[in-house]
């Protein structure tokens, strides 16, 4: 399709106005300022946000795709992506679970996902999501009583413009990197959380999310603000495999922990990894970062098993004195998957502390890289970091890499780094098998043992599921 | 129970077992002794089905079943247990978790109902007590940071929980001090039963003063060159193996 055609098509949509049924709105491929105007207008956004998006777009045009990551893939054709598509119409979606790919259902069952959630995840058409509606309402009421704001970022733009204006883009600036700029220009939707001063969020923001998260789109944007002395635990994602026709996912997550606040952010990422040869599969290029003010704490926990390519470095800027940053990660790659993931701990304040525990597991002919930066600024008196970075190899065709970057500009700062690489040994397998376990059970047990320190950090129900998830993800990795 | 006929096996293209014959009846305890490199450990691994150990001729039947055509885990399900000379560590996997999984797998195969957590814990505690292992070992990673003696006792503890039909103890006595040796020996003695057979692979007569074997065999050059009762062990202690190698 030529540029002219696209523009024509867009104008046509424009001419039609925005009164059309939401289910039929989809933009043709391509990105220009009109695309952004369309998205912004469709979401009925205020002028300032449109300008904000356009500014990001102008930066993006001047930027180049990052090439330093240890991953290889054909160039992404940004003009062949459709930057706005509404959820599929009810009539085009499967009408019941019987119409869904049995392989997908089997995986859901292995993971122990309840039936009604399976239906939501598989995109079954339902006007009313039975159980979950009442659940959702109860949750909302409970959160409202505590003064917690939890809504989509599109709603927040209308309902809490001051908060959005004050914090959006303050942690991950629009110019931060290529994909963050792209996200800022075209972000579809995402979540907004605000915890008022001194409030401890009365529930894990997870169950709610798990039911409602499907179809948030490929350019997700999340902003979490924890006001002074507040506390929140947020779980993103789902252990069930997420299928999506969009290959490129570029999300941005911003966390703001004000003085004395604590944010715990856990992720289970299981996007479609592609087939055994690496065909298909999601490119997951995510920017996640938090700013920690005085005496506050930000903790990232991630379990990454999906996506063809993962490019992701949840980071902490430890701005305030005595602030704490943590990063606990399990990244598993199988078949042809590639992951380049890690964290950045930027110590600015005095006596700031950070802990990094990274567990990389490679199977098949996959490649798994840890990339981490620990930076001690000149004023980070007494700052400390501890990094432990372990790699586990399964089979002899996979690869594990570690790229630690350490910069210390303060002589009183203490940085410790430990790294190990090990293999699931034949002797370990032999011992397990001699005791009656089959090879797959044995490998999954060994891998789970390897990840224990990270799983401990997950909310309990998810720690169990994460174990099962590894088992499912490793299927077929032993001969 | 076990019938081995003219067994030949090699490891890394090297012939180790060269026509081994051995019959073990139910309820019997057999001791296999012999010089270094005679194939004692290899025999245990060949029977257990260690990858890389290839049988080139002969047969081995356990409870009437052809052992050699089964996978390692199926041999375990059938009731074969090999107590390792050097058990490996599995970091992060707790002993308890490992034991529960393995007991579940074996019971499932036998058609026994799975043990609930309470009864499993009760059995595990009893087994720990029997081998004088602190209960804290159940929570530690499998063999992780265990001393040599603790590893041996841990193996014996697993054997007690799995209730195998055929126990092969690969130099379980080596590296044990005299107190630990007595604990291990009384544990093995407690396992003796009319429907269970035990093969003790050992260098030394010492173990056999605590566990009285029904038969003693000398393995040399990949074959059993002499068999006798417990007095053979004493004779070996006195005379060494050299005189037998001449016989072989």
XYZ file of C-alpha atoms in Angstrom:
727
model
C 0.000 0.000 0.000
C 1.454 3.377 -0.943
C 1.753 6.258 1.454
C -0.993 8.006 -0.401
C -3.351 5.117 0.043
C -2.666 4.948 3.726
C -3.288 8.599 4.195
C -6.412 8.300 2.182
C -7.551 5.450 4.326
C -6.848 7.354 7.483
C -8.719 10.381 6.238
C -11.603 8.159 5.355
C -11.710 6.942 8.916
C -11.529 10.528 9.982
C -14.393 11.462 7.729
C -16.410 8.754 9.304
C -15.877 10.465 12.620
C -15.585 8.643 15.855
C -19.142 7.711 16.323
C -18.566 4.321 14.752
C -18.863 1.276 16.862
C -15.593 0.796 18.702
C -15.382 -2.812 17.564
C -14.844 -1.860 13.949
C -12.031 0.651 14.380
C -8.707 -0.476 13.068
C -6.044 1.637 11.441
C -4.284 0.481 8.311
C -0.530 -0.105 8.716
C 1.909 2.767 8.856
C 2.952 5.538 11.195
C 2.848 9.283 10.687
C 1.581 12.219 12.676
C -1.955 11.591 11.459
C -1.865 8.109 12.952
C -1.048 9.674 16.274
C -3.779 12.270 15.900
C -6.194 9.456 15.166
C -5.224 7.489 18.262
C -5.353 10.538 20.472
C -8.660 11.716 19.062
C -10.135 8.247 19.298
C -9.307 8.237 22.970
C -10.672 11.739 23.258
C -7.421 12.956 24.769
C -6.700 16.543 25.825
C -4.575 18.667 23.563
C -1.526 18.594 25.833
C -1.303 14.814 25.570
C -1.556 14.888 21.800
C 1.309 17.374 21.756
C 3.217 15.139 24.138
C 2.755 12.193 21.794
C 3.717 14.185 18.703
C 6.860 15.443 20.403
C 7.788 11.846 21.182
C 7.125 10.895 17.577
C 9.431 13.644 16.295
C 12.195 12.373 18.557
C 11.578 8.822 17.469
C 12.033 9.748 13.805
C 15.549 10.900 14.592
C 16.495 7.893 16.644
C 18.009 4.595 15.570
C 17.095 1.137 16.753
C 19.463 -0.093 19.444
C 21.821 -2.749 18.145
C 23.953 -3.445 21.167
C 21.817 -6.235 22.575
C 22.967 -9.811 22.136
C 20.025 -10.769 19.946
C 19.526 -11.213 16.248
C 16.380 -10.697 14.245
C 15.382 -9.300 10.871
C 14.716 -5.554 10.884
C 11.281 -4.581 12.177
C 9.222 -2.960 9.434
C 7.616 -0.158 11.355
C 5.507 0.944 8.417
C 3.856 -2.453 8.197
C 2.506 -2.362 11.716
C -0.988 -1.232 12.464
C -0.748 1.140 15.399
C -4.307 0.981 16.466
C -6.665 -1.898 16.503
C -9.682 -2.372 18.661
C -10.432 -5.726 20.168
C -11.962 -8.207 17.744
C -15.681 -7.994 17.337
C -17.617 -10.415 19.485
C -18.931 -12.254 16.455
C -15.397 -12.829 15.106
C -14.179 -14.302 18.341
C -14.506 -17.922 19.379
C -17.969 -18.450 20.784
C -16.932 -21.024 23.352
C -13.850 -22.841 24.581
C -14.692 -25.689 22.192
C -13.628 -23.456 19.307
C -10.232 -22.681 20.812
C -7.016 -24.448 19.759
C -6.938 -27.633 21.901
C -3.178 -27.278 22.389
C -3.741 -23.952 24.102
C -6.410 -25.432 26.352
C -4.097 -28.270 27.252
C -1.441 -25.809 28.364
C -3.988 -23.875 30.420
C -4.973 -27.107 32.115
C -1.372 -27.999 32.859
C -0.963 -24.628 34.498
C -4.143 -25.088 36.470
C -5.884 -21.990 35.098
C -9.567 -21.981 36.124
C -12.075 -22.412 33.277
C -13.611 -18.960 33.320
C -10.168 -17.390 33.177
C -9.272 -19.673 30.289
C -12.213 -18.276 28.399
C -11.091 -14.709 28.966
C -7.509 -15.460 28.043
C -8.456 -17.297 24.889
C -10.600 -14.352 23.876
C -13.926 -16.141 23.940
C -16.802 -13.797 23.220
C -18.665 -13.037 26.405
C -20.783 -10.020 27.110
C -20.515 -10.701 30.765
C -17.480 -12.341 32.243
C -19.510 -14.286 34.773
C -17.656 -14.759 38.023
C -15.160 -12.067 37.460
C -17.629 -9.218 37.164
C -18.758 -9.423 40.742
C -15.176 -10.044 41.794
C -14.087 -6.941 39.949
C -16.795 -4.835 41.541
C -15.877 -6.027 45.006
C -12.247 -5.216 44.357
C -13.070 -1.767 43.086
C -15.120 -0.950 46.145
C -12.431 -2.154 48.476
C -9.753 -0.136 46.691
C -11.973 2.932 46.555
C -12.519 2.809 50.314
C -8.744 2.840 50.814
C -8.426 5.790 48.460
C -6.395 3.777 45.973
C -6.766 4.743 42.351
C -6.509 1.825 39.964
C -7.767 2.318 36.447
C -6.699 2.301 32.848
C -4.312 5.016 31.856
C -6.865 6.325 29.339
C -9.393 6.810 32.111
C -6.773 8.388 34.324
C -5.982 10.972 31.656
C -9.565 12.187 31.991
C -10.209 11.608 35.654
C -6.842 12.470 37.200
C -5.146 14.784 34.687
C -3.040 16.498 37.347
C -1.420 13.283 38.466
C -0.792 12.150 34.909
C 0.682 15.500 33.922
C 2.877 15.531 36.988
C 4.346 12.059 36.578
C 3.968 10.748 33.008
C 7.362 10.531 31.352
C 9.255 11.656 34.449
C 10.877 8.278 34.996
C 11.228 7.155 31.401
C 11.543 10.367 29.362
C 10.162 10.320 25.852
C 13.658 10.513 24.394
C 14.974 7.772 26.632
C 15.407 5.194 23.918
C 14.018 4.176 20.559
C 11.240 1.942 21.854
C 10.295 4.218 24.739
C 9.908 7.055 22.235
C 7.763 4.881 19.996
C 5.612 3.858 22.950
C 5.220 7.468 24.060
C 3.966 8.364 20.594
C 1.486 5.562 20.098
C 0.750 3.932 23.477
C -2.543 2.122 23.355
C -3.488 1.673 26.965
C -2.262 0.306 30.251
C -2.743 0.827 33.947
C -2.519 3.694 36.340
C -2.125 3.201 40.073
C -1.965 5.845 42.771
C -1.584 4.957 46.432
C -2.220 7.900 48.755
C 0.078 8.927 51.594
C 0.528 6.331 54.287
C -1.856 3.840 52.710
C -1.065 0.190 52.483
C -2.882 -1.101 49.416
C -5.402 -3.588 50.862
C -4.763 -6.278 48.242
C -2.240 -7.510 45.731
C -3.117 -5.760 42.520
C -2.953 -9.021 40.654
C -6.063 -11.181 40.605
C -8.074 -8.298 39.323
C -5.513 -7.623 36.694
C -5.139 -11.167 35.559
C -8.780 -11.316 34.558
C -8.885 -7.968 32.890
C -5.553 -7.688 31.252
C -6.099 -9.591 28.015
C -6.065 -7.376 24.947
C -4.360 -4.342 26.379
C -2.568 -3.916 23.091
C 0.970 -3.969 21.960
C 2.096 -0.548 23.224
C 1.226 -0.774 26.861
C 1.934 2.052 29.259
C 1.858 1.693 33.005
C 2.372 4.335 35.671
C 2.441 3.574 39.381
C 2.809 6.341 41.939
C 3.207 5.408 45.593
C 2.885 8.526 47.726
C 4.862 9.025 50.924
C 4.900 6.072 53.270
C 2.549 3.967 51.144
C 2.885 0.372 50.049
C 1.743 -1.562 46.992
C 2.368 -4.936 45.399
C 1.500 -5.242 41.754
C 1.598 -8.306 39.567
C 1.629 -7.991 35.832
C 1.062 -10.765 33.379
C -0.077 -14.274 33.590
C 1.409 -17.706 33.484
C -0.967 -18.711 30.719
C 0.528 -18.301 27.262
C -0.595 -15.079 25.666
C -1.162 -15.225 21.949
C -1.160 -12.062 19.979
C -1.071 -11.386 16.292
C 1.090 -8.328 16.846
C 4.705 -9.302 16.678
C 6.214 -6.181 18.191
C 5.495 -5.283 21.783
C 7.064 -2.131 23.170
C 5.809 -1.360 26.644
C 6.849 1.293 29.135
C 6.436 0.986 32.892
C 7.194 3.876 35.229
C 7.293 3.576 39.001
C 7.527 6.474 41.416
C 8.174 5.640 45.056
C 8.017 8.838 47.084
C 9.664 9.184 50.511
C 9.297 6.049 52.588
C 7.078 4.272 50.039
C 7.457 0.708 48.847
C 6.575 -0.720 45.452
C 6.856 -4.388 44.666
C 6.368 -5.093 40.991
C 6.234 -8.695 39.806
C 5.999 -9.866 36.234
C 5.276 -13.203 34.694
C 5.872 -12.905 30.982
C 4.727 -15.721 28.771
C 4.104 -14.252 25.351
C 4.118 -16.633 22.423
C 7.763 -17.658 21.864
C 7.408 -18.803 18.273
C 7.732 -22.360 17.024
C 10.735 -24.620 17.576
C 12.608 -22.958 14.689
C 11.829 -19.506 16.002
C 9.198 -18.610 13.435
C 6.580 -16.228 14.695
C 6.782 -15.222 18.300
C 6.669 -11.866 20.013
C 9.471 -9.307 20.084
C 9.250 -7.936 23.584
C 11.124 -4.635 23.845
C 10.256 -3.139 27.188
C 11.459 -0.172 29.200
C 10.771 -0.473 32.915
C 12.172 1.899 35.461
C 11.469 3.204 38.903
C 12.602 6.236 40.842
C 13.095 5.677 44.539
C 13.000 8.711 46.810
C 14.297 8.968 50.363
C 13.903 5.801 52.487
C 11.803 4.145 49.815
C 12.100 0.743 48.211
C 11.459 -0.608 44.736
C 11.556 -4.305 44.110
C 11.324 -5.906 40.675
C 10.667 -9.616 40.350
C 10.348 -11.137 36.931
C 9.825 -14.571 35.484
C 10.417 -14.419 31.757
C 9.674 -17.533 29.757
C 7.923 -16.300 26.658
C 8.623 -14.150 23.585
C 10.926 -14.914 20.680
C 13.104 -11.986 21.714
C 13.217 -10.319 25.101
C 14.940 -6.981 25.562
C 14.228 -5.745 29.021
C 16.061 -4.083 31.919
C 13.817 -3.162 34.840
C 15.864 -0.541 36.644
C 15.994 1.513 39.806
C 17.183 5.059 40.151
C 18.018 5.279 43.818
C 17.687 9.020 44.076
C 16.900 9.489 47.757
C 19.208 8.698 50.632
C 18.748 5.225 52.151
C 16.593 4.039 49.272
C 16.638 0.374 48.308
C 16.453 -1.300 44.905
C 15.987 -5.005 44.249
C 15.909 -7.104 41.120
C 15.049 -10.790 41.153
C 14.904 -12.449 37.784
C 14.376 -15.816 36.185
C 14.786 -15.793 32.428
C 14.267 -19.046 30.614
C 14.922 -19.543 26.933
C 14.212 -22.710 24.981
C 14.328 -23.671 21.295
C 15.261 -20.577 19.276
C 14.363 -17.942 21.880
C 16.740 -15.078 22.595
C 16.836 -12.989 25.734
C 18.981 -10.026 26.655
C 17.771 -8.970 30.046
C 19.021 -7.595 33.318
C 18.805 -4.414 35.316
C 20.340 -1.062 36.101
C 20.908 0.137 39.628
C 21.807 3.805 39.628
C 22.924 4.849 43.095
C 22.576 8.583 43.547
C 21.703 8.953 47.225
C 23.755 8.195 50.305
C 23.566 4.760 51.866
C 21.512 3.434 49.009
C 21.440 -0.337 48.711
C 20.690 -2.671 45.846
C 20.456 -6.419 45.377
C 20.467 -8.230 42.049
C 19.704 -11.936 41.826
C 19.560 -13.142 38.252
C 18.955 -16.717 37.152
C 19.297 -17.461 33.451
C 18.298 -20.847 32.075
C 19.073 -21.817 28.489
C 17.800 -24.900 26.711
C 17.457 -25.989 23.091
C 19.586 -23.756 20.870
C 18.528 -20.571 22.618
C 20.662 -17.682 23.765
C 20.322 -16.020 27.137
C 22.256 -12.944 28.188
C 22.354 -11.068 31.474
C 23.220 -7.404 31.101
C 23.429 -5.323 34.210
C 24.721 -1.921 35.215
C 25.631 -0.885 38.733
C 26.598 2.766 38.976
C 27.745 4.540 42.123
C 27.604 8.306 41.740
C 30.135 10.581 43.487
C 27.620 11.460 46.165
C 26.521 7.905 46.898
C 28.433 7.704 50.197
C 28.229 4.278 51.771
C 26.213 2.769 48.941
C 26.236 -0.991 48.557
C 25.376 -3.434 45.830
C 25.308 -7.175 45.821
C 24.927 -8.993 42.509
C 24.544 -12.697 41.995
C 24.242 -13.879 38.495
C 23.808 -17.587 37.777
C 23.393 -19.371 34.477
C 22.165 -22.895 33.971
C 22.626 -24.727 30.691
C 20.510 -27.642 29.529
C 21.984 -29.592 26.640
C 24.984 -28.540 24.574
C 23.529 -26.304 21.868
C 22.446 -23.331 23.980
C 24.382 -20.284 25.114
C 24.591 -18.118 28.233
C 26.306 -14.746 28.423
C 26.922 -12.259 31.207
C 27.652 -8.594 30.585
C 28.093 -6.808 33.901
C 28.907 -3.100 33.836
C 30.210 -1.640 37.072
C 30.976 2.046 37.519
C 31.999 3.406 40.873
C 32.778 7.044 41.425
C 32.650 6.902 45.175
C 35.464 5.246 47.118
C 33.220 4.377 50.060
C 30.788 2.380 47.894
C 30.891 -1.411 48.121
C 30.080 -3.549 45.101
C 30.018 -7.322 45.137
C 29.522 -9.455 42.078
C 29.234 -13.213 41.986
C 28.598 -15.231 38.880
C 28.320 -18.938 38.181
C 27.579 -21.056 35.154
C 26.511 -24.641 35.564
C 24.985 -27.435 33.549
C 22.235 -29.818 34.405
C 24.656 -32.694 34.618
C 24.127 -36.218 33.366
C 24.982 -37.400 36.855
C 22.185 -35.346 38.388
C 19.726 -36.740 35.858
C 20.993 -40.251 36.469
C 20.512 -39.886 40.225
C 16.951 -38.625 39.726
C 16.105 -41.387 37.275
C 17.584 -44.057 39.507
C 15.152 -42.817 42.147
C 12.256 -43.322 39.745
C 11.782 -39.827 38.314
C 11.496 -39.408 34.559
C 13.903 -37.091 32.778
C 11.456 -34.224 32.292
C 10.343 -34.240 35.887
C 13.995 -34.388 36.922
C 15.004 -31.392 34.793
C 12.087 -29.322 35.961
C 12.914 -30.137 39.562
C 16.563 -29.192 39.095
C 15.595 -25.961 37.327
C 13.087 -25.075 40.022
C 15.735 -25.621 42.650
C 18.030 -23.304 40.731
C 15.348 -20.580 40.720
C 14.254 -20.922 44.321
C 15.728 -17.630 45.529
C 13.687 -15.739 42.962
C 10.434 -17.679 43.328
C 10.529 -16.884 47.039
C 9.975 -13.252 46.089
C 6.813 -13.884 44.086
C 3.334 -13.673 45.598
C 2.593 -17.188 46.810
C 0.016 -18.458 44.345
C 2.225 -17.290 41.509
C 5.314 -18.928 42.905
C 3.500 -22.250 42.515
C 2.356 -21.426 39.016
C 5.781 -20.174 38.029
C 7.190 -23.581 38.888
C 4.647 -25.276 36.671
C 5.273 -22.710 33.978
C 8.961 -23.611 33.833
C 7.979 -27.247 33.526
C 5.700 -26.518 30.571
C 8.253 -24.210 28.941
C 10.948 -26.853 29.159
C 8.857 -29.581 27.559
C 10.858 -31.397 24.950
C 14.177 -29.926 26.094
C 15.505 -33.316 27.180
C 15.879 -36.151 24.751
C 15.127 -62.261 42.531
C 18.110 -61.417 40.325
C 19.629 -63.587 37.661
C 22.643 -62.415 35.668
C 23.836 -64.567 32.835
C 27.106 -64.192 30.943
C 26.964 -60.387 31.198
C 29.389 -58.404 29.037
C 29.504 -54.623 29.241
C 31.744 -51.805 28.201
C 32.290 -48.193 29.196
C 33.827 -45.789 26.680
C 34.741 -48.683 24.375
C 36.583 -50.421 27.155
C 35.379 -53.906 28.056
C 34.787 -54.069 31.782
C 32.432 -56.948 32.432
C 33.427 -60.098 30.592
C 30.938 -62.857 31.176
C 29.593 -62.287 34.660
C 27.186 -64.801 36.219
C 25.332 -64.182 39.452
C 22.124 -65.439 40.979
C 20.645 -63.795 44.043
C 17.625 -65.346 45.701
C 15.008 -63.390 47.613
C 16.017 -62.570 51.185
C 19.733 -63.128 50.555
C 22.634 -60.810 51.217
C 25.546 -61.100 48.802
C 28.878 -59.372 49.192
C 30.911 -58.610 46.089
C 34.554 -57.945 46.729
C 37.506 -57.546 44.491
C 40.522 -55.426 43.642
C 40.344 -51.911 42.199
C 39.251 -51.820 38.596
C 37.734 -55.284 38.642
C 34.302 -53.982 37.607
C 32.462 -53.924 40.963
C 30.996 -50.430 40.573
C 30.384 -51.012 36.885
C 28.151 -53.949 37.724
C 25.928 -51.712 39.878
C 25.701 -49.042 37.201
C 25.009 -51.496 34.402
C 22.150 -52.969 36.407
C 20.813 -49.500 37.284
C 21.070 -48.367 33.653
C 23.621 -45.579 33.705
C 23.913 -43.799 30.337
C 27.182 -44.629 28.603
C 27.364 -48.137 30.048
C 26.670 -50.497 27.183
C 25.756 -54.129 27.503
C 27.272 -56.097 24.634
C 26.134 -59.584 25.548
C 24.315 -61.591 28.191
C 21.197 -60.965 30.195
C 19.995 -59.715 33.574
C 16.546 -60.409 34.959
C 14.969 -58.895 38.045
C 11.838 -60.605 39.332
C 11.603 -62.384 36.020
C 11.670 -59.179 33.988
C 14.356 -58.363 31.455
C 16.122 -55.515 33.226
C 18.254 -54.469 30.282
C 15.393 -53.425 28.057
C 14.005 -51.016 30.664
C 14.796 -47.319 31.136
C 16.667 -46.270 34.235
C 13.532 -44.972 35.952
C 11.542 -48.096 35.124
C 14.202 -50.262 36.693
C 13.791 -48.122 39.804
C 10.015 -48.578 39.640
C 10.519 -52.308 39.458
C 12.346 -52.157 42.771
C 16.024 -51.685 42.000
C 17.881 -49.245 44.203
C 21.519 -48.299 43.824
C 23.115 -46.510 46.769
C 25.824 -44.434 45.131
C 29.412 -44.352 46.137
C 29.550 -40.634 45.271
C 26.014 -39.186 45.210
C 25.829 -35.846 43.342
C 24.483 -32.610 44.758
C 21.302 -31.028 43.440
C 21.419 -27.457 44.757
C 18.167 -25.769 45.709
C 16.064 -28.936 45.515
C 15.216 -29.872 49.080
C 15.830 -33.408 50.168
C 12.202 -33.649 51.229
C 10.854 -32.482 47.882
C 13.143 -34.901 46.080
C 12.186 -37.809 48.304
C 8.487 -37.111 48.057
C 8.667 -36.980 44.261
C 10.616 -40.189 44.077
C 8.436 -42.040 46.587
C 5.359 -40.844 44.678
C 6.788 -42.055 41.369
C 7.693 -45.483 42.699
C 4.406 -45.957 44.577
C 2.425 -44.896 41.554
C 4.140 -47.546 39.494
C 3.521 -50.194 42.120
C -0.126 -49.222 42.211
C 0.076 -48.077 45.823
C -1.895 -44.976 46.763
C 0.145 -41.787 47.052
C 1.201 -40.972 50.596
C -0.362 -37.859 52.051
C 2.070 -35.315 53.430
C 1.516 -36.341 57.040
C 2.265 -40.017 56.549
C 5.175 -39.192 54.293
C 6.674 -36.906 56.916
C 6.227 -39.555 59.548
C 8.097 -42.105 57.462
C 10.802 -39.606 56.558
C 11.334 -38.741 60.216
C 11.597 -42.396 61.146
C 14.102 -43.025 58.371
C 16.225 -40.051 59.442
C 16.229 -41.348 62.980
C 17.238 -44.819 61.853
C 20.350 -43.491 60.103
C 21.051 -40.873 62.764
C 20.535 -37.891 60.469
C 19.244 -34.651 61.942
C 15.773 -33.725 60.638
C 17.264 -30.482 59.340
C 18.732 -32.555 56.509
C 15.274 -32.986 55.043
C 15.132 -29.274 54.364
C 18.599 -28.954 52.896
C 19.373 -29.269 49.204
C 19.911 -32.852 48.026
C 23.442 -33.746 49.207
C 24.277 -30.036 49.136
C 27.281 -29.448 51.348
C 26.878 -32.849 53.016
C 30.002 -34.556 54.311
C 30.963 -37.906 52.791
C 29.406 -39.785 55.675
C 26.227 -37.705 55.592
C 25.811 -38.460 51.900
C 26.059 -42.178 52.554
C 23.510 -42.008 55.346
C 21.256 -39.884 53.160
C 21.358 -42.585 50.485
C 20.440 -45.208 53.046
C 17.600 -43.024 54.310
C 16.182 -42.828 50.780
C 16.505 -46.564 50.395
C 14.438 -47.072 53.520
C 11.689 -44.804 52.212
C 11.567 -46.372 48.771
C 11.392 -49.947 50.102
C 13.119 -51.500 47.088
C 13.248 -55.198 46.214
C 16.920 -55.230 45.287
C 19.395 -52.964 47.071
C 22.833 -52.503 45.594
C 25.166 -50.728 47.978
C 28.182 -49.374 46.137
C 31.004 -49.074 48.657
C 28.653 -47.624 51.201
C 31.256 -48.305 53.876
C 34.103 -46.372 52.310
C 34.966 -43.102 54.011
C 32.916 -43.862 57.116
C 34.323 -43.720 60.620
C 33.617 -46.651 62.888
C 30.538 -45.080 64.516
C 28.977 -44.126 61.209
C 29.785 -47.587 59.877
C 27.829 -49.158 62.706
C 24.859 -46.875 62.095
C 24.881 -47.696 58.384
C 25.297 -51.407 59.049
C 22.406 -51.546 61.484
C 20.312 -49.600 58.965
C 21.084 -52.168 56.290
C 20.417 -55.015 58.678
C 17.043 -53.503 59.490
C 16.249 -53.625 55.772
C 16.858 -57.368 55.564
C 13.646 -59.155 54.802
C 12.521 -62.393 53.137
C 11.307 -60.549 50.044
C 14.263 -58.228 49.640
C 17.784 -58.952 48.442
C 20.887 -56.921 49.139
C 24.168 -56.761 47.236
C 27.030 -55.169 49.123
C 29.875 -53.989 46.957
C 32.889 -53.464 49.188
C 36.638 -53.490 49.382
C 36.874 -54.443 52.974
C 35.867 -57.253 55.221
C 35.139 -54.687 57.940
C 31.538 -54.069 56.875
C 30.880 -57.797 56.833
C 31.611 -58.118 60.533
C 28.467 -56.045 61.067
C 26.357 -57.403 58.236
C 26.633 -61.121 57.864
C 26.397 -62.039 54.185
C 24.909 -65.310 52.890
C 27.370 -65.406 50.024
C 30.665 -63.740 49.204
C 31.937 -63.376 45.618
C 35.222 -62.192 44.281
C 35.053 -60.146 41.114
C 38.224 -59.953 39.097
C 38.834 -59.090 35.471
C 35.128 -58.608 34.869
C 34.044 -62.027 36.073
C 33.257 -63.718 39.327
C 36.267 -65.878 39.972
C 35.393 -67.304 43.338
C 32.304 -67.636 45.499
C 31.932 -68.841 49.043
C 30.360 -68.116 52.380
C 31.401 -65.401 54.829
C 34.666 -67.179 55.614
C 35.864 -66.254 52.116
C 35.874 -62.599 53.161
C 38.137 -63.380 56.085
C 40.448 -65.342 53.857
C 40.655 -62.399 51.459
C 41.446 -60.083 54.334
C 44.404 -62.292 55.166
C 45.719 -63.210 51.749
C 44.701 -60.313 49.486
C 43.446 -60.835 45.955
C 46.610 -61.759 44.129
C 46.265 -65.510 44.572
C 42.797 -65.375 42.984
C 43.933 -63.464 39.953
C 46.191 -66.393 39.193
C 43.182 -68.662 39.374
C 41.347 -66.356 37.007
